[in-house]
Coordinates of C-alpha atoms in Angstrom, one line a residue:
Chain A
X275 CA 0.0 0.0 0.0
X276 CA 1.0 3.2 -1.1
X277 CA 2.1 6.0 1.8
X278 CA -0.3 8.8 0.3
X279 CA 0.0 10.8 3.3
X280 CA 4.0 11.1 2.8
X281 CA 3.5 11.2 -0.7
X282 CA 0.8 14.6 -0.3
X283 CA 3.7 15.6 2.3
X284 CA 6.5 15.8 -0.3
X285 CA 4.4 17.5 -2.7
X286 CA 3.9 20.3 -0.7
X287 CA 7.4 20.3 0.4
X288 CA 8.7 20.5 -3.2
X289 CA 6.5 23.2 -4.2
X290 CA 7.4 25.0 -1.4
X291 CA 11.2 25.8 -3.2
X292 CA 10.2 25.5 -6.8
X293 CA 11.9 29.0 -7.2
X294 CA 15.0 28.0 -5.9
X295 CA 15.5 24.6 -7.6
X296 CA 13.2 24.5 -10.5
X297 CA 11.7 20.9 -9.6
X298 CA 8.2 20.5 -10.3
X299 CA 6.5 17.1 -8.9
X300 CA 2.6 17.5 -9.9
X301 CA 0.2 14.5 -10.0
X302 CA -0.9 12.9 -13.4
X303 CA -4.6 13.3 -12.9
X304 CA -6.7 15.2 -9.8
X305 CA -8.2 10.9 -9.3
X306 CA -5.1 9.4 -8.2
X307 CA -1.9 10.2 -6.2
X308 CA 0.2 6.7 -7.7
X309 CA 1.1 8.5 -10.9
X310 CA 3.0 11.8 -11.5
X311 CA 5.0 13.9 -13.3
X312 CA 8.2 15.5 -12.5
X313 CA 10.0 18.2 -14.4
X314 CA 13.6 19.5 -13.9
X315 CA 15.5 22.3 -15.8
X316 CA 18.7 20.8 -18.0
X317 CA 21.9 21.5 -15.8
X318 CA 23.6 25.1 -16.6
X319 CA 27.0 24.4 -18.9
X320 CA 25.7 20.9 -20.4
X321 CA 24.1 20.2 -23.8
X322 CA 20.9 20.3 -21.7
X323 CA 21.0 23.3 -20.7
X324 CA 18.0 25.6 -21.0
X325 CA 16.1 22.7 -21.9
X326 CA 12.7 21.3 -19.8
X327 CA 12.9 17.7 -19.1
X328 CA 9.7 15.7 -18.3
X329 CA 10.0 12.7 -16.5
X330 CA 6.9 10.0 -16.0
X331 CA 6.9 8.7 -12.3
X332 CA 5.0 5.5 -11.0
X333 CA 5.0 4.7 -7.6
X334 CA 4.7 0.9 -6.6
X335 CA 2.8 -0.2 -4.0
X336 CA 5.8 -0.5 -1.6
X337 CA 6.8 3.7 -1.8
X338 CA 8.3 5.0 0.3
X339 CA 10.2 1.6 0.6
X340 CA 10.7 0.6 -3.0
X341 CA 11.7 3.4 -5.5
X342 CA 9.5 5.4 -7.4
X343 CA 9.9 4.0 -11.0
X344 CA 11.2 7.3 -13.3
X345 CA 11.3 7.6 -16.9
X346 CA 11.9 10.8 -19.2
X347 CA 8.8 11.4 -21.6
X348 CA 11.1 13.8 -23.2
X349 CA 13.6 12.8 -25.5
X350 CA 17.1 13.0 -24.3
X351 CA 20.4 12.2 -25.8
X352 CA 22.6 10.8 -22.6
X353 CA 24.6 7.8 -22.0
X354 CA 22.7 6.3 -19.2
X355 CA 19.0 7.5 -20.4
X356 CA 17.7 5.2 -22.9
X357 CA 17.4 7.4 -26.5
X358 CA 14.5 5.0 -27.5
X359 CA 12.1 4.5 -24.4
X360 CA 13.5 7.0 -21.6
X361 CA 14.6 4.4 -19.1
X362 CA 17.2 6.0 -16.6
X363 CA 19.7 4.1 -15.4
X364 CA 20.6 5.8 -11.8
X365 CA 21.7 3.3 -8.6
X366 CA 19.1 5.2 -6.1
X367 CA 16.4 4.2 -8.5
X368 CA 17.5 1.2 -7.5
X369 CA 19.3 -0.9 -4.9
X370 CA 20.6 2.3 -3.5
X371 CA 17.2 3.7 -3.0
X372 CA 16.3 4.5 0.7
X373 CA 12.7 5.7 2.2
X374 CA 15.4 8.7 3.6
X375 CA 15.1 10.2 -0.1
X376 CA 12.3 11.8 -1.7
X377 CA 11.1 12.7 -4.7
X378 CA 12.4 15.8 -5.0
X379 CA 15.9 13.9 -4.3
X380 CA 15.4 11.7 -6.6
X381 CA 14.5 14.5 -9.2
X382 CA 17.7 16.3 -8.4
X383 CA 19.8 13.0 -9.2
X384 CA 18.5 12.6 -12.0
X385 CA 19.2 16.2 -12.7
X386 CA 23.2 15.7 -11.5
X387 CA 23.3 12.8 -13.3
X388 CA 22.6 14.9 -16.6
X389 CA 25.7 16.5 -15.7
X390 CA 27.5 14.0 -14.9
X391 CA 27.6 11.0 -17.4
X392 CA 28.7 7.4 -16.6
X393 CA 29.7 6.1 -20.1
X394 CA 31.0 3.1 -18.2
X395 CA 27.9 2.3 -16.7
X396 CA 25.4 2.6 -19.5
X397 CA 21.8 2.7 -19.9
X398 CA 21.9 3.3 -23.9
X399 CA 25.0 1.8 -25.6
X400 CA 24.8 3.9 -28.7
X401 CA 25.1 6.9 -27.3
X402 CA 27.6 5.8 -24.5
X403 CA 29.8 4.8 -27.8
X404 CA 29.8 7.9 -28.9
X405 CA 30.6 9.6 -25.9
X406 CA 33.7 7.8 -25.5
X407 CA 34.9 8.0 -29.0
X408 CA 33.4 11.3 -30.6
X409 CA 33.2 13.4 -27.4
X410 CA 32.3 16.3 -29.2
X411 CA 29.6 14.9 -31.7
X412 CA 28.2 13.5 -29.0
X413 CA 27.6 17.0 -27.1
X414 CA 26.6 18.5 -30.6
X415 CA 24.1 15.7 -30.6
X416 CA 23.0 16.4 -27.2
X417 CA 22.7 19.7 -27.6
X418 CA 20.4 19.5 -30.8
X419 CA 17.8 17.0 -29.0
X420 CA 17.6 19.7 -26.2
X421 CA 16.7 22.3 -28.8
X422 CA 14.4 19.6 -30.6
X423 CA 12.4 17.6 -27.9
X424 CA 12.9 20.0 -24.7
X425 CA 12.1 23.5 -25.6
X426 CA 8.4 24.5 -26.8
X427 CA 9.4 28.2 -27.0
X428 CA 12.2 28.5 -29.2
X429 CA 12.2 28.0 -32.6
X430 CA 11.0 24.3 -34.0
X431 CA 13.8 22.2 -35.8
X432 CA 11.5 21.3 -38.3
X433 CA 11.1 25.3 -39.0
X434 CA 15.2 25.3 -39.5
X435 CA 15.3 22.5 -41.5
X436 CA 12.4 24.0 -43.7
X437 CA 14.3 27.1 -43.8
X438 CA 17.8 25.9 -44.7
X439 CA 16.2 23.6 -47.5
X440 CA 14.3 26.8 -48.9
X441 CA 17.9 27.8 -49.7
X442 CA 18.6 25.1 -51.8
X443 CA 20.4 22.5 -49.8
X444 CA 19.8 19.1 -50.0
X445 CA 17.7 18.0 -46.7
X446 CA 19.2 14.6 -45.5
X447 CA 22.7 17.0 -45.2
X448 CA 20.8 19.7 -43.7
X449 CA 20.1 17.6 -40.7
X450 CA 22.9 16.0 -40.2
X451 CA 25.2 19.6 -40.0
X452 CA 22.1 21.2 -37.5
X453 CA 22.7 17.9 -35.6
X454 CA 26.3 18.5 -35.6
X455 CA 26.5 22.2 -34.4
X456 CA 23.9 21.4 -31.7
X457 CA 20.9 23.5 -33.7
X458 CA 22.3 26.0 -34.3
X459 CA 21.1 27.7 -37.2
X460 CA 23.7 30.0 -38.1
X461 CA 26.1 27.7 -38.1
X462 CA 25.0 25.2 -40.2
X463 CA 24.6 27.8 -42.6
X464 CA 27.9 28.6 -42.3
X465 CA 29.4 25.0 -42.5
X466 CA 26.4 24.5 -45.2
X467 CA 28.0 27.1 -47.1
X468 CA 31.9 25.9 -46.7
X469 CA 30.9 22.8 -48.0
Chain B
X287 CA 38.1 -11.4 -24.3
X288 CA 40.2 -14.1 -23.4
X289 CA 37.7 -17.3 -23.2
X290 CA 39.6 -20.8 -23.9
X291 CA 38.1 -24.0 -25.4
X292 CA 38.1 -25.1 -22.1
X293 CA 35.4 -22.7 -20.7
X294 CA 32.3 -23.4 -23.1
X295 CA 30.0 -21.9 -21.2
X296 CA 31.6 -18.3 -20.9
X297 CA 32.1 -18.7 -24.7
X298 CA 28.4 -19.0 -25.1
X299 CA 27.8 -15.8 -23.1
X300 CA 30.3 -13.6 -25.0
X301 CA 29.1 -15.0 -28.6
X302 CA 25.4 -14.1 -27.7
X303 CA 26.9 -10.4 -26.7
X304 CA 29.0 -9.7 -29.4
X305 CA 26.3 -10.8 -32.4
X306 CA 23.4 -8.4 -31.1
X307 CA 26.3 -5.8 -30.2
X308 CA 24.6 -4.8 -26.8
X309 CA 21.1 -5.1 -28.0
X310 CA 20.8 -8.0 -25.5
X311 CA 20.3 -5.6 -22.5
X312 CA 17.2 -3.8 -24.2
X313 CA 16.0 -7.0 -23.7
X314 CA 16.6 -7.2 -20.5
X315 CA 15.7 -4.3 -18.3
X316 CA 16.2 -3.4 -15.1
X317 CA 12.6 -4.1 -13.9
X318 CA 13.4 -7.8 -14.6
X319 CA 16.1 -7.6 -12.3
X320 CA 14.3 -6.0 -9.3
X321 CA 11.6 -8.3 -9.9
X322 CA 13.5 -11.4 -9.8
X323 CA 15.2 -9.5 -7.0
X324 CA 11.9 -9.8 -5.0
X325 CA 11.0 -13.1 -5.9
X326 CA 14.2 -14.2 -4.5
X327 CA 13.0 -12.6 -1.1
X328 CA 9.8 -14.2 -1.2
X329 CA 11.1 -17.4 -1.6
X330 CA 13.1 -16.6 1.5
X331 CA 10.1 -15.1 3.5
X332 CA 8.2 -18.9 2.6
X333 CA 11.2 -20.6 4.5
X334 CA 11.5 -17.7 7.8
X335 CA 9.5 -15.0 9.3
X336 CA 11.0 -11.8 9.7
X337 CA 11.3 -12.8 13.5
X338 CA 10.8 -16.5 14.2
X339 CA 9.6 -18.5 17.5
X340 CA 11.4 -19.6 20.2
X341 CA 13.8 -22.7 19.6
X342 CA 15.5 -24.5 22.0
X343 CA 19.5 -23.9 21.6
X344 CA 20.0 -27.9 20.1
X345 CA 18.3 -27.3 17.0
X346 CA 21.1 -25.2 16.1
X347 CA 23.6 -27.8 16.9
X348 CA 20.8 -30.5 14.2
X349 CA 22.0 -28.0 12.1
X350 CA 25.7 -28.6 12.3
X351 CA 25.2 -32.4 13.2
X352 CA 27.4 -33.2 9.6
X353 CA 28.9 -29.7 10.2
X354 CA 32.3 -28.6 11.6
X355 CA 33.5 -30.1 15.1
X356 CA 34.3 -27.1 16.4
X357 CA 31.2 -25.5 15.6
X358 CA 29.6 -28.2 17.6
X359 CA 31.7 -28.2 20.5
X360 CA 31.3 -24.3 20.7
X361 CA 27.5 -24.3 20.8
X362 CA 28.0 -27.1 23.6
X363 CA 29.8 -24.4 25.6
X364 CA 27.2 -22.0 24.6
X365 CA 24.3 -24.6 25.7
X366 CA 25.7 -23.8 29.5
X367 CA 25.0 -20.2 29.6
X368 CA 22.0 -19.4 26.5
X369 CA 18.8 -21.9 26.3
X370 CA 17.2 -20.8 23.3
X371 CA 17.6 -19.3 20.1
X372 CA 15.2 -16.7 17.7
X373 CA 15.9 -16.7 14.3
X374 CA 15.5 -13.6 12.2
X375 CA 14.9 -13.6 8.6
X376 CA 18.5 -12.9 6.6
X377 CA 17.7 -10.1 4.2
X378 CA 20.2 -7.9 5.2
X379 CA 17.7 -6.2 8.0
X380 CA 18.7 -8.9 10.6
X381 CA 20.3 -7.0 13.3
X382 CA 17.9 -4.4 13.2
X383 CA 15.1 -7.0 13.4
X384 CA 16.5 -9.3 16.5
X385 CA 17.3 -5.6 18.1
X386 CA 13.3 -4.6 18.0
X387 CA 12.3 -8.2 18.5
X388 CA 14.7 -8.4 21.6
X389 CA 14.3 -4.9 22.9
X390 CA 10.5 -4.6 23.1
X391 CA 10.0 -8.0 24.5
X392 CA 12.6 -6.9 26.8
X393 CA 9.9 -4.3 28.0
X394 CA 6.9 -6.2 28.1
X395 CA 8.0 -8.7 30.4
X396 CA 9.9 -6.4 32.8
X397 CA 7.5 -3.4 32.4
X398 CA 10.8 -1.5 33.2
X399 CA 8.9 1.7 32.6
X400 CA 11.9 4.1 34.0
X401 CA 13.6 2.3 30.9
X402 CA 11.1 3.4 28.4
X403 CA 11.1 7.0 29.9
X404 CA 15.1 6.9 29.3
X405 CA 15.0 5.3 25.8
X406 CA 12.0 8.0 25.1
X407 CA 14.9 11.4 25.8
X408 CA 17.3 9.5 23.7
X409 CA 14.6 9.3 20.6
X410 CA 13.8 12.8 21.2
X411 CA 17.9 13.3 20.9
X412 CA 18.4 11.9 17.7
X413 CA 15.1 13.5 16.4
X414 CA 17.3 16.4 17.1
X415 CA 20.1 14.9 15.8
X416 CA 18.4 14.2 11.9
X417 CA 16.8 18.3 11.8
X418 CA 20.2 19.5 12.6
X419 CA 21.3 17.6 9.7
X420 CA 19.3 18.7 7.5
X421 CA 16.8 15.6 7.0
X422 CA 13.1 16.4 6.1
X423 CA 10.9 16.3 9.0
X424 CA 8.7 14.6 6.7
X425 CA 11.2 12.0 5.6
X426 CA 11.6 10.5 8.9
X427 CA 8.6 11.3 11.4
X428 CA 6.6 8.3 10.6
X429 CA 9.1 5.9 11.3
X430 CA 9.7 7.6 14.9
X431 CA 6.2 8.0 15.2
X432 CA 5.9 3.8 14.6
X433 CA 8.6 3.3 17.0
X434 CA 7.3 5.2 20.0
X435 CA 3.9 3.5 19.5
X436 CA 5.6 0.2 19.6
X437 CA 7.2 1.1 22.9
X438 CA 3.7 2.5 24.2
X439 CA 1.7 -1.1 23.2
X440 CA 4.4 -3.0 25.1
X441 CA 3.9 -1.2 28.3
X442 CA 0.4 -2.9 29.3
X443 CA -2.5 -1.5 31.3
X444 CA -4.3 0.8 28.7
X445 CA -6.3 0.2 25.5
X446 CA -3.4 0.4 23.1
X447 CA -1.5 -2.2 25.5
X448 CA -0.5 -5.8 23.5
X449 CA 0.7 -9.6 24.0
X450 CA 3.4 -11.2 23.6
X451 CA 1.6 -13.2 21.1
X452 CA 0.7 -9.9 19.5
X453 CA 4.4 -8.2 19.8
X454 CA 5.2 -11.6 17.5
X455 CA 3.0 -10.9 14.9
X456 CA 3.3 -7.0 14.8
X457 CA 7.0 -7.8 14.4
X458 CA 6.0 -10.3 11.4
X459 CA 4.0 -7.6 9.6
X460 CA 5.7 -6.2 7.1
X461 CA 4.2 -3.0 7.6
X462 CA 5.4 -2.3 10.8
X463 CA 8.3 -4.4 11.2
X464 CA 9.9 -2.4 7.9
X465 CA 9.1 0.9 9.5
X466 CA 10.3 0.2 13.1
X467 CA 13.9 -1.3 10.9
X468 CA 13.9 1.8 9.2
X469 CA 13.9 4.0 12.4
X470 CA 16.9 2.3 13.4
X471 CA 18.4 3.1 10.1
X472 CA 18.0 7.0 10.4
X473 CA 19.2 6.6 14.3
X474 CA 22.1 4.8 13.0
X475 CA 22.9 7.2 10.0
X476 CA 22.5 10.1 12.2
X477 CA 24.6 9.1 15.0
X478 CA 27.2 8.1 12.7
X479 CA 27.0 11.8 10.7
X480 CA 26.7 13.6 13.8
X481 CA 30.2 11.9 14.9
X482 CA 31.9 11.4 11.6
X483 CA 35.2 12.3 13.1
X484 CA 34.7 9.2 15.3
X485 CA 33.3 7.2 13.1
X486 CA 35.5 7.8 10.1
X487 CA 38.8 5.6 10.4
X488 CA 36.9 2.5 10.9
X489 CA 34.3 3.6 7.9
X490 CA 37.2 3.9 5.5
X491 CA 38.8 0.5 6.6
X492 CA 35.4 -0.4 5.8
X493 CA 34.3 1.0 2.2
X494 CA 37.1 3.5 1.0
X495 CA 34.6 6.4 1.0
X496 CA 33.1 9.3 3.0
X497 CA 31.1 8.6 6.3
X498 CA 28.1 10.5 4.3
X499 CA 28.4 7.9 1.3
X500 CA 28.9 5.4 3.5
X501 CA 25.7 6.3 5.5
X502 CA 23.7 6.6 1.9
X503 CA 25.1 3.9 0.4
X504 CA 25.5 1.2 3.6
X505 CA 23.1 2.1 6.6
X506 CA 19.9 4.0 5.1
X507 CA 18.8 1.4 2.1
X508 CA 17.0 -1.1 3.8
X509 CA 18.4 -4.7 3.2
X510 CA 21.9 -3.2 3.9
X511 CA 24.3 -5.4 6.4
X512 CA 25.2 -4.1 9.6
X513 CA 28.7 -4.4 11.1
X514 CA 30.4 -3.0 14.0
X515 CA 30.5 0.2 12.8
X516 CA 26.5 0.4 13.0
X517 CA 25.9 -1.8 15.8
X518 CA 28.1 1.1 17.8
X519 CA 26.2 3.5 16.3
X520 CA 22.6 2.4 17.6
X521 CA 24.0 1.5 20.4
X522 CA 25.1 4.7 21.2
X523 CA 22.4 6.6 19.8
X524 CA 19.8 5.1 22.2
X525 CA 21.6 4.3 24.9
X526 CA 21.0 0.4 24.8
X527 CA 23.8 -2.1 26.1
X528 CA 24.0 -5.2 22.5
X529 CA 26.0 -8.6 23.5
X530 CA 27.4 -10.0 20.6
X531 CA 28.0 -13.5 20.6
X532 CA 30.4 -15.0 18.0
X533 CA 29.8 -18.4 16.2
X534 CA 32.9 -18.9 13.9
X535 CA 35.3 -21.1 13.2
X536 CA 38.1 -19.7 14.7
X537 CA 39.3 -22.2 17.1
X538 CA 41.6 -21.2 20.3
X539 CA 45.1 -21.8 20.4
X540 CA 45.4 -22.8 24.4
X541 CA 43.1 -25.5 23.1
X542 CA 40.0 -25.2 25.2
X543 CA 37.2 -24.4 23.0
X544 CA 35.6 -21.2 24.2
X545 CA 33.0 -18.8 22.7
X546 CA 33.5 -14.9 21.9
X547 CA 31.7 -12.3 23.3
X548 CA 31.9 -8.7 22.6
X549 CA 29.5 -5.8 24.8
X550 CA 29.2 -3.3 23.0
X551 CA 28.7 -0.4 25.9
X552 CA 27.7 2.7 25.0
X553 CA 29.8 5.5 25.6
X554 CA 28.3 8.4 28.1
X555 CA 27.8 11.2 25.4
X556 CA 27.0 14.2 27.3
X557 CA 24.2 13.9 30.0
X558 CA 22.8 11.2 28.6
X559 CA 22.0 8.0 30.8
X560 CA 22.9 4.6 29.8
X561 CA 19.9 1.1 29.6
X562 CA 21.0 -0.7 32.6
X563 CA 19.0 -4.4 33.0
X564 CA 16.2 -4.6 35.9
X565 CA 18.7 -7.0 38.3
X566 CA 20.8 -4.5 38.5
X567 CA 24.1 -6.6 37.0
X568 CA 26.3 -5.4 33.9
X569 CA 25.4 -7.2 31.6
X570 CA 23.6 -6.1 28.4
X571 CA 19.7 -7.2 28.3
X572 CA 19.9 -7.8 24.6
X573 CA 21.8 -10.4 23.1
X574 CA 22.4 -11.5 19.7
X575 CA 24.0 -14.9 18.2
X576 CA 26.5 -13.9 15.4
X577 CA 27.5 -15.9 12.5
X578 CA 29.5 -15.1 9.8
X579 CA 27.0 -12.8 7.9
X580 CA 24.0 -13.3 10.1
X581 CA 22.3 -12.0 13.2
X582 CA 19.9 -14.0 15.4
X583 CA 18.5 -14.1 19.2
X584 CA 20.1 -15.7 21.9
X585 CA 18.4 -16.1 25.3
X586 CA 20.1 -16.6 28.6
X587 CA 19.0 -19.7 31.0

């Protein structure tokens, strides 16, 4: 059975400092208090940053002493977040969980671990590959999903690509170079233009 | 990889990796892993309760009967002084789980309210202790809250007031046995922050890390072993005297077989006052049967 009491508990706690740490934990539907959804900011001086993540969060029937199951509805580009489904591969969503954390705790390991990467330990091979090998495609990659999947306000990718093929180039190269500078529409241009 | 012809089964395992290049673990997530995880415990909670019932001390020697000769002669010497034996369930919560069990039937049959009153300051302490660290009222209250009303139950004359029969099956029930083991985590974990400078050579002869890892990583999951380091700890926290008695194989050079005991006392921190049994003599209340890995009850003749 579910600890609903705790769980109301943390949710006021966590509102209480959204200013300072930009958490959000709200519940899924007004009906049940079982299935929620978090959202943290992308760390500051990563490929994720300004980005809003979305993360889906199930608690079993065990919370507060099994851990709240945690997956990112956004798409995220990270060696332990799974590119296709979103898993997160994180030790205190696991054996290292303890009914001592919350949350909001959890939230802002998942958040730490966006800034720190364990390619050794990975949730999403692909990716981990690259981060190893092609350190900097990898951020350029990185950075472009966070412009792609996890911000509504600034411009669409699809808008850039449209744009940039307006101009004559051919699309499949279009995307790759946006990918490769991170979205960044300028500079594809440029490296577009330099051939 | 270095597999040889001789070692067909690892060669299996790295061919399957190597053709799917990683794919395998898409196939093979991590919920798998904690369910199997659970199923292993349930298969353990078929064979013992959290907290068992009362054995007398030979059926441990059945269980060595084909079993090491010391072993055997050592629970013989044990047989003079301890007449029974409780066994508590091993999933890593053990100590904590022969402490409750043996600590609150401690209280019910000695009604040694002065006792409660004592242990009572000492929870208020290291409610103390957890704010100043920084925890989450929220985080930890219901566990305390579970506790005290354990200790209440135990005391008997009002409506709230239990067995013995009852303690038993209270300490069965998952949902308040895990929540009374969990209070003894954060007591634990905050004793152990609260003196890290204390605590710290024998944490990192333990796990190479800082006390705070160590108390995140080793003493607040549940399931999590205890050693001496926590047994200390708890000890010292609430005031409570722990004999450990250890079951080993170590045999004695002088040749005598003899048995190992180890009181751990707590040290007089501040003003606070220290568990002392109802007769008045030395020796801790509690004791605990230690085998390699493993905590269970031992009760004196």
């Amino acid at each position: 059975m579910i600890d609903f009491a705790r769980v109301q508990k943390e949710l006021q706690e966590c509102s209480k400092d959204i200013e300072k740490s930009g958490i959000k934990v709200t519940p899924k539907s007004d009906s049940s208090l079982s299935r929620l959804i978090g959202t943290i900011p992308g760390p500051v001086g990563t490929p994720y940053e300004g980005g809003i993540f979305q993360i889906d969060i199930s608690l079993p029937d065990g919370y507060p002493f099994e851990p709240p199951k945690m997956q990112f509805t956004t798409k995220v580009w990270h060696p332990n977040i799974s590119s296709q489904s979103g898993a997160i591969c994180l030790d205190v969503l696991k054996d290292q969980w303890s009914p001592a954390l919350t949350l909001k705790t959890a939230l802002l390991s998942v958040q730490a671990l966006l800034s720190a990467p364990q390619p050794d330990d990975p949730q999403d091979a692909v990716v981990a590959q690259q981060y190893l090998k092609h350190y900097q495609t990898f951020v350029g990659t990185a950075r472009y999903w966070t412009e792609s999947f996890a911000k509504s306000s600034s411009l669409g990718v699809e808008e850039k690509v449209q744009k940039l093929v307006e101009m004559g180039f051919p699309e499949a190269s279009v995307r790759s170079t946006l990918e490769s500078v991170g979205g960044d529409e300028n500079l594809a241009l440029e490296k577009l233009c330099s051939g | 990889m270095q597999n040889q012809e001789g070692l067909p089964a690892d060669g299996e395992v790295e061919s399957s990796f190597s053709n799917s290049d990683f794919g395998e673990w898409d196939t093979f997530p991590d919920d798998d892993i904690m369910n199997q995880k659970s199923l292993i415990q349930s298969d353990e909670a078929d064979k013992i309760p959290f907290v068992g019932n009362k054995e007398p001390l030979s059926s441990l020697a059945t269980e060595y009967q084909s079993g090491s000769t010391i072993l055997l002669e050592k629970i013989k010497v044990l047989s003079e002084q301890y007449a029974a034996i409780r066994r508590t369930r091993g999933d890593g919560n053990c100590f904590y789980r022969s402490f409750m069990f043996s600590y609150l039937e401690h209280i019910l049959m000695s009604q040694d309210r002065v006792e409660v009153e004592r242990i009572k300051a000492n929870v208020e302490q290291c409610r103390k202790t957890l704010q100043s660290l920084g925890y989450a009222e929220f985080t930890f209250e219901d566990f305390f809250g579970l506790f005290l009303d354990q200790l209440e139950s135990v005391l008997q004359g009002t409506e709230t007031s239990v067995s013995h029969d009852e303690l038993l099956s209270r300490s069965r029930d998952q949902s308040i046995s895990d929540y009374v083991v969990m209070f003894f985590r954060f007591v634990t974990s905050g004793e152990i922050r609260k003196r890290s400078e204390f605590f710290e050579p024998f944490i990192l002869g333990l796990s190479n890390g800082t006390v705070e890892q160590f108390c995140k990583l080793s003493v607040e999951p549940m399931g999590e072993e205890s050693d001496h380091v926590h047994i200390t700890a708890l000890s010292d926290a609430l005031g409570v005297p722990i004999r450990v008695v250890y079951l080993d194989r170590s045999s004695c050079d002088t040749g005598g077989v003899s048995v190992n005991h180890h009181d751990f006392r707590p040290t007089v921190a501040g003003d606070k006052p220290i568990a002392s049994s109802s007769s008045g003599t030395a020796s801790p209340f509690i004791t605990l049967l230690y085998r390699p890995g493993h905590y269970d009850i031992l009760y004196q003749k």
